[in-house]
Amino acid sequence: MTAKPCLFTSPSAFPNPQRLRLFLHEKGIADQFEEHVYDMSPGGEQRQWRHLKMNPWGETPTLRLADGSILSETAAIVRYLDQATPGRRIMGETPMDQGLDAMWDNRIWVHVLYRITTMFHVLHQGLGPKLELTHNPAWGEHCRKEALAHAGLVNQHLSDGREWMLGKDAPTFSDITLATAIAFSKFPVNATPLDERFEHLDAFWRRWQQRPAFQAAYADRNSGVTELDNPK
Amino acid sequence: MTAKPCLFTSPSAFPNPQRLRLFLHEKGIADQFEEHVYDMSPGGEQRQWRHLKMNPWGETPTLRLADGSILSETAAIVRYLDQATPGRRIMGETPMDQGLDAMWDNRIWVHVLYRITTMFHVLHQGLGPKLELTHNPAWGEHCRKEALAHAGLVNQHLSDGREWMLGKDAPTFSDITLATAIAFSKFPVNATPLDERFEHLDAFWRRWQQRPAFQAAYADRNSGVTELDNPK
């Protein structure tokens, strides 16, 4: 028996578990959890009863604390852990910084990452019936267009020379969401590499690759992104 | 000149401004803001340069503080105001309650409210080119199906007799998002009234209608929902 809280999660190819993993390494608490990595494709292990009884939404990541309580949804788990654990506040220190980080996270998550994720699901039909079978190429191309348009606005925000979205000396949660969006944009099915289209997103992506937290979060070599899985 | 912070917002027919308005009345601070209500349809005033220079995403609500700083995205504005203003914490008091509220808000926002909003935009073509012209009825029906499936899971959560999502004696932010989702589901174009399909959502909707904060938030009689705009 272990007293460690358990994270039910997925390989680094999957964006939401990866956002949490980047947070855990940035916060310096990744070793405080037992990680159960589901085999996602094509069986959809997280949509089977054992997981659905913990989380009826069938999503990863899901956190089970030592007392048996369950918390799911990436931003919610991060919100809890960021406050309940000592260390730098990854979601912002002051109320205004927390507001600004939530603003950028929402914009990037909704209009860039979620668009790319939806594009993936409506174009790719190989994940099986537990995960997605809705085929809608027209909506996929709409999502690609939206992701590009909004990535352009994020690129504009970074064009004043700031290293991270809030202009601080370390990344916050919105930076983590943006890094994950760039990674998933490079996934072969999506094939819309944001770092190859936007100069400041390219520099941002290279900055992340230098960070030990980033290298640790992608250490499973299972991201589906060539440069992360086969580093020079 | 006023020293009050200014909210750029929309009539109560629009879900995100309405979520913020419900929060302001629940928190008891609605009178601390000057509200500039845009004429949204069909001109898309919030997508014109005057607004885009404050918020390049062209969204409402947007908050301009007395010092000129700008904050946008509903959940971000609420996050800031909930911490920066005295009173009951609408997003939860403890780190775990904040996590649970964020979990339910995310589930309800993504899988119910945002699906209904997307369905609205891809089915209805009358808002003009500034707001939406993408026509995709198949995706609209997919969104309707998803909203219904996930509303069923929320209904199941409420079936143990709890009045509000977290089982406390007052609503939190996820309850506000659920109320807004039910209201927008009843909008004529959407025509998927969740309160008429799910018993516990019906009781939840009736509970909200008794709250003074809810009555104040819909006092503009401009929600597009008959029972709110013509109360008995």
Short mmCIF file of N, CA and C in Angstrom, two decimals, chain B residues 108-182:
data_model
loop_
_atom_site.label_atom_id
_atom_site.label_comp_id
_atom_site.label_asym_id
_atom_site.label_seq_id
_atom_site.Cartn_x
_atom_site.Cartn_y
_atom_site.Cartn_z
N ILE B 108 -19.34 21.54 -17.24
CA ILE B 108 -20.59 22.14 -17.70
C ILE B 108 -20.34 23.14 -18.81
N TRP B 109 -19.29 23.93 -18.67
CA TRP B 109 -19.00 24.94 -19.69
C TRP B 109 -18.63 24.26 -21.02
N VAL B 110 -17.68 23.32 -20.98
CA VAL B 110 -17.20 22.71 -22.22
C VAL B 110 -18.26 21.84 -22.86
N HIS B 111 -18.86 20.94 -22.06
CA HIS B 111 -19.66 19.88 -22.65
C HIS B 111 -21.15 20.20 -22.76
N VAL B 112 -21.59 21.24 -22.08
CA VAL B 112 -23.01 21.60 -22.17
C VAL B 112 -23.15 23.01 -22.78
N LEU B 113 -22.70 24.03 -22.05
CA LEU B 113 -22.94 25.40 -22.53
C LEU B 113 -22.22 25.71 -23.84
N TYR B 114 -20.93 25.32 -23.94
CA TYR B 114 -20.19 25.65 -25.16
C TYR B 114 -20.73 24.86 -26.35
N ARG B 115 -21.21 23.64 -26.11
CA ARG B 115 -21.84 22.88 -27.20
C ARG B 115 -23.09 23.59 -27.69
N ILE B 116 -23.91 24.08 -26.75
CA ILE B 116 -25.14 24.75 -27.16
C ILE B 116 -24.80 26.05 -27.90
N THR B 117 -23.79 26.77 -27.40
CA THR B 117 -23.38 28.02 -28.06
C THR B 117 -22.87 27.73 -29.47
N THR B 118 -22.08 26.69 -29.62
CA THR B 118 -21.58 26.34 -30.95
C THR B 118 -22.71 25.92 -31.86
N MET B 119 -23.61 25.10 -31.34
CA MET B 119 -24.80 24.71 -32.10
C MET B 119 -25.53 25.95 -32.60
N PHE B 120 -25.75 26.92 -31.72
CA PHE B 120 -26.40 28.17 -32.10
C PHE B 120 -25.68 28.82 -33.29
N HIS B 121 -24.36 28.92 -33.19
CA HIS B 121 -23.61 29.66 -34.22
C HIS B 121 -23.57 28.94 -35.56
N VAL B 122 -23.55 27.62 -35.55
CA VAL B 122 -23.46 26.92 -36.84
C VAL B 122 -24.83 26.66 -37.47
N LEU B 123 -25.90 26.82 -36.66
CA LEU B 123 -27.24 26.67 -37.23
C LEU B 123 -27.82 28.02 -37.65
N HIS B 124 -27.60 29.06 -36.84
CA HIS B 124 -28.20 30.38 -37.05
C HIS B 124 -27.23 31.23 -37.88
N GLN B 125 -27.71 31.76 -38.98
CA GLN B 125 -26.82 32.53 -39.86
C GLN B 125 -27.17 34.02 -39.90
N GLY B 126 -27.97 34.49 -38.95
CA GLY B 126 -28.45 35.86 -39.02
C GLY B 126 -27.64 36.88 -38.25
N LEU B 127 -26.52 36.48 -37.64
CA LEU B 127 -25.78 37.43 -36.80
C LEU B 127 -24.81 38.29 -37.59
N GLY B 128 -24.58 37.94 -38.86
CA GLY B 128 -23.71 38.78 -39.68
C GLY B 128 -22.26 38.35 -39.63
N PRO B 129 -21.46 38.85 -40.56
CA PRO B 129 -20.09 38.36 -40.76
C PRO B 129 -19.14 38.67 -39.62
N LYS B 130 -19.46 39.65 -38.77
CA LYS B 130 -18.54 39.94 -37.65
C LYS B 130 -18.63 38.86 -36.58
N LEU B 131 -19.75 38.18 -36.50
CA LEU B 131 -19.95 37.24 -35.39
C LEU B 131 -19.84 35.78 -35.81
N GLU B 132 -20.46 35.43 -36.91
CA GLU B 132 -20.38 34.02 -37.32
C GLU B 132 -21.08 33.83 -38.65
N LEU B 133 -20.45 33.15 -39.56
CA LEU B 133 -21.11 32.76 -40.80
C LEU B 133 -20.89 31.30 -41.15
N THR B 134 -20.19 30.55 -40.28
CA THR B 134 -19.90 29.16 -40.61
C THR B 134 -21.17 28.32 -40.46
N HIS B 135 -21.60 27.71 -41.54
CA HIS B 135 -22.80 26.90 -41.56
C HIS B 135 -22.38 25.43 -41.54
N ASN B 136 -22.84 24.69 -40.55
CA ASN B 136 -22.47 23.27 -40.47
C ASN B 136 -23.52 22.54 -39.63
N PRO B 137 -24.69 22.29 -40.24
CA PRO B 137 -25.79 21.67 -39.49
C PRO B 137 -25.41 20.32 -38.87
N ALA B 138 -24.57 19.54 -39.55
CA ALA B 138 -24.19 18.24 -38.99
C ALA B 138 -23.44 18.44 -37.67
N TRP B 139 -22.58 19.45 -37.62
CA TRP B 139 -21.87 19.71 -36.36
C TRP B 139 -22.83 20.26 -35.30
N GLY B 140 -23.80 21.05 -35.73
CA GLY B 140 -24.81 21.52 -34.80
C GLY B 140 -25.55 20.38 -34.13
N GLU B 141 -25.93 19.38 -34.92
CA GLU B 141 -26.64 18.22 -34.33
C GLU B 141 -25.72 17.39 -33.45
N HIS B 142 -24.44 17.28 -33.82
CA HIS B 142 -23.47 16.62 -32.94
C HIS B 142 -23.40 17.34 -31.59
N CYS B 143 -23.35 18.66 -31.63
CA CYS B 143 -23.27 19.45 -30.38
C CYS B 143 -24.53 19.27 -29.54
N ARG B 144 -25.68 19.24 -30.19
CA ARG B 144 -26.93 19.04 -29.45
C ARG B 144 -26.90 17.69 -28.71
N LYS B 145 -26.44 16.66 -29.41
CA LYS B 145 -26.34 15.32 -28.81
C LYS B 145 -25.38 15.32 -27.62
N GLU B 146 -24.24 15.96 -27.79
CA GLU B 146 -23.24 16.02 -26.71
C GLU B 146 -23.79 16.78 -25.50
N ALA B 147 -24.45 17.92 -25.77
CA ALA B 147 -25.00 18.71 -24.66
C ALA B 147 -26.02 17.88 -23.88
N LEU B 148 -26.87 17.14 -24.59
CA LEU B 148 -27.88 16.31 -23.92
C LEU B 148 -27.22 15.19 -23.11
N ALA B 149 -26.23 14.52 -23.69
CA ALA B 149 -25.57 13.42 -22.98
C ALA B 149 -24.92 13.92 -21.70
N HIS B 150 -24.25 15.05 -21.77
CA HIS B 150 -23.53 15.54 -20.59
C HIS B 150 -24.48 16.18 -19.58
N ALA B 151 -25.56 16.81 -20.08
CA ALA B 151 -26.58 17.31 -19.14
C ALA B 151 -27.16 16.15 -18.34
N GLY B 152 -27.27 14.97 -18.97
CA GLY B 152 -27.74 13.80 -18.25
C GLY B 152 -26.81 13.40 -17.12
N LEU B 153 -25.50 13.55 -17.31
CA LEU B 153 -24.55 13.24 -16.24
C LEU B 153 -24.65 14.26 -15.11
N VAL B 154 -24.87 15.53 -15.45
CA VAL B 154 -25.04 16.55 -14.42
C VAL B 154 -26.33 16.29 -13.64
N ASN B 155 -27.40 15.93 -14.36
CA ASN B 155 -28.67 15.57 -13.72
C ASN B 155 -28.47 14.43 -12.72
N GLN B 156 -27.68 13.43 -13.12
CA GLN B 156 -27.39 12.30 -12.23
C GLN B 156 -26.68 12.78 -10.96
N HIS B 157 -25.75 13.72 -11.11
CA HIS B 157 -25.03 14.25 -9.95
C HIS B 157 -25.98 14.94 -8.97
N LEU B 158 -27.00 15.62 -9.51
CA LEU B 158 -27.95 16.35 -8.67
C LEU B 158 -29.04 15.44 -8.09
N SER B 159 -29.05 14.16 -8.48
CA SER B 159 -30.16 13.29 -8.10
C SER B 159 -30.11 12.83 -6.64
N ASP B 160 -29.02 13.16 -5.91
CA ASP B 160 -28.96 12.74 -4.50
C ASP B 160 -29.64 13.76 -3.59
N GLY B 161 -30.30 14.75 -4.16
CA GLY B 161 -31.05 15.70 -3.34
C GLY B 161 -30.32 16.98 -3.05
N ARG B 162 -29.05 17.08 -3.47
CA ARG B 162 -28.31 18.33 -3.21
C ARG B 162 -28.97 19.48 -3.97
N GLU B 163 -28.91 20.68 -3.41
CA GLU B 163 -29.49 21.84 -4.07
C GLU B 163 -28.53 22.45 -5.08
N TRP B 164 -27.23 22.41 -4.78
CA TRP B 164 -26.23 23.03 -5.65
C TRP B 164 -25.12 22.04 -5.92
N MET B 165 -24.34 22.27 -6.96
CA MET B 165 -23.38 21.28 -7.46
C MET B 165 -22.43 20.77 -6.37
N LEU B 166 -21.96 21.66 -5.47
CA LEU B 166 -20.98 21.24 -4.47
C LEU B 166 -21.64 20.73 -3.19
N GLY B 167 -22.97 20.72 -3.15
CA GLY B 167 -23.66 20.25 -1.95
C GLY B 167 -23.65 21.25 -0.80
N LYS B 168 -23.34 22.50 -1.09
CA LYS B 168 -23.34 23.55 -0.06
C LYS B 168 -24.71 24.23 -0.03
N ASP B 169 -24.87 25.22 0.87
CA ASP B 169 -26.17 25.87 0.99
C ASP B 169 -26.32 27.10 0.09
N ALA B 170 -25.32 27.39 -0.73
CA ALA B 170 -25.43 28.50 -1.68
C ALA B 170 -24.72 28.11 -2.97
N PRO B 171 -25.16 28.66 -4.09
CA PRO B 171 -24.55 28.29 -5.37
C PRO B 171 -23.12 28.78 -5.50
N THR B 172 -22.30 28.02 -6.25
CA THR B 172 -20.95 28.46 -6.61
C THR B 172 -20.94 28.74 -8.12
N PHE B 173 -19.75 29.02 -8.66
CA PHE B 173 -19.69 29.46 -10.05
C PHE B 173 -20.18 28.39 -11.02
N SER B 174 -19.94 27.12 -10.72
CA SER B 174 -20.42 26.07 -11.62
C SER B 174 -21.95 26.06 -11.67
N ASP B 175 -22.60 26.41 -10.58
CA ASP B 175 -24.06 26.53 -10.60
C ASP B 175 -24.51 27.67 -11.51
N ILE B 176 -23.73 28.75 -11.52
CA ILE B 176 -24.04 29.88 -12.40
C ILE B 176 -23.92 29.46 -13.86
N THR B 177 -22.87 28.71 -14.17
CA THR B 177 -22.68 28.24 -15.55
C THR B 177 -23.82 27.30 -15.95
N LEU B 178 -24.24 26.44 -15.03
CA LEU B 178 -25.34 25.52 -15.34
C LEU B 178 -26.66 26.28 -15.54
N ALA B 179 -26.92 27.30 -14.72
CA ALA B 179 -28.14 28.10 -14.90
C ALA B 179 -28.13 28.76 -16.28
N THR B 180 -26.98 29.30 -16.66
CA THR B 180 -26.87 29.96 -17.96
C THR B 180 -27.06 28.97 -19.10
N ALA B 181 -26.52 27.76 -18.93
CA ALA B 181 -26.68 26.73 -19.96
C ALA B 181 -28.15 26.35 -20.12
N ILE B 182 -28.85 26.21 -19.00
CA ILE B 182 -30.28 25.89 -19.09
C ILE B 182 -31.02 27.03 -19.79
#
